[in-house]
Amino acid sequence: MGRLFGTDGVRGVANSQLTPDLAFCLGQAGAYILSKEHPHPRIVIGKDTRISGDMLESALIAGICSVGADVLRVGVLPTPGIAFLTRTLDVSAGVVISASHNPIQDNGIKFFSSTGYKLPDAIEDEIERIVVSKEKPWDVPIGGEVGRVIDVPDAESRYKDFLKMTVGRLDGIKVVLDCANGAASFVGPKVLQEAGVEVISICNTPDGVNINADCGSTHPERLRSAVLEHGADLGLAMDGDADRLIVVDEQGTILDGDFIILICALAQKAKGKLAQDAVVVTVMSNLGLHLALKEAGIKIYETQVGDRYVMEELIRTRAQLGGEQSGHIIFLDSNTTGDGLLTALQLLSVVKERQVPLSKLASQMRRLPQVLLNAKVQHKERLMTDARVLAKVHEAEEILNGKGRVLVRPSGTESLIRVMVEGPDQQTLKELAQEVIDTIIQCDE
């Protein structure tokens, strides 16, 4: 697999790359490293709805218990729910078994520190070193010192109650909620209904293999059709682990994370509640977002792609709102990671307060044409420095002549290279993006 930890934990094809043996070793090493300062360590574990989750959970739990740590097992719950429980249940760490928006065959293991934040690179490196070296620096517990498994029956209600506390009543709003047949399938409809929202749920019947299958934030077309069919005020699309959100307005227009950031930032700014009068975005954010934020007097901090980098910049700048075009939005005053349901509630509260359609709120930003294409490759790191690829990117930038930009980056979670071209003319952008993709594929052979 190369380096184990990517930008979002350890991911791979379940039972092939991410094996039960690897999960067991990660459980041992993770529990040892993250529990050093705790005489009676406890670790929270949750998962999404993938069929491989049971297998990996069992192996991970065995590894954790074998070094003397107890496991608090919460079952299926969104990733941000695990982050919340990790920082509120007096535990040493938290673990999520999920591959987020990835297809069914993939899975992943992601650790949270006791504060609910993703681990810094240095700690991930320490865990990885132990796993790779097969070193076992811990004393092997026996008898009553072996860890045990404790189920947490009220985990969902704890998370649900926390979410509801972040907003007031939302009566009078009708939404379609696409749960991606993932971790939001159970808690998502409940929290919205209990907040007063009229909810029409779709893709909320997970069977272990239908997670993210033509649904959710990466496939919002089904949601768009349902919003128009039911005459809903808007649609909400989660991904498999419910840490991101894409929305559809009442006219059927799909709105990405840039629009959500803008709407929430402007609403907070108007009430004097936007910390530092600033937001954090990534290099993938549309130039239209930059223009709209600057016009409102909001400062913009920009990072590389990845919600962990957004988080680092939020902490550095003391801003509280940031996120990605993909729908990872962080409200740092409420939770320590991107949270699709929290974001949905915050957006709905703006709609409720303003008493205008979502399309009207979205019109505060004019999105510049942008084309995004992916190339499935074998050697993504090598291709990023290939002279032929660099030359083609430079050629595309010259054609745009300062009126747009070309961004090429490797995916942090999949064997893909992503190409984004932005500028004034959609057809030109499509042609340039395809030329860059073709060159990447040719150079990968």
mmCIF file of C-alpha atoms in Angstrom, residues 26-27 59 111 118 153 163 175 181 250 272 295 299 313 366 378 394:
data_model
loop_
_atom_site.group_PDB
_atom_site.id
_atom_site.type_symbol
_atom_site.label_atom_id
_atom_site.label_comp_id
_atom_site.label_asym_id
_atom_site.label_seq_id
_atom_site.Cartn_x
_atom_site.Cartn_y
_atom_site.Cartn_z
ATOM 1 C CA LEU A 26 -3.413 -0.605 13.745
ATOM 2 C CA GLY A 27 -5.621 -1.267 16.759
ATOM 3 C CA ALA A 59 -10.133 -7.083 14.079
ATOM 4 C CA PHE A 111 -8.138 8.007 14.493
ATOM 5 C CA LYS A 118 -7.677 14.232 13.675
ATOM 6 C CA PRO A 153 -26.667 2.368 23.605
ATOM 7 C CA LEU A 163 -26.808 18.791 16.986
ATOM 8 C CA VAL A 175 -36.546 19.148 2.688
ATOM 9 C CA ASN A 181 -27.342 4.713 2.291
ATOM 10 C CA GLU A 250 -35.955 24.710 -4.773
ATOM 11 C CA GLY A 272 -21.446 40.183 14.028
ATOM 12 C CA GLU A 295 -17.007 42.381 -1.554
ATOM 13 C CA LYS A 299 -10.888 37.982 4.822
ATOM 14 C CA GLU A 313 -5.491 27.115 9.299
ATOM 15 C CA ARG A 366 -21.692 34.285 -9.225
ATOM 16 C CA GLN A 378 -1.149 3.939 -11.295
ATOM 17 C CA HIS A 394 1.778 25.431 -18.867
#
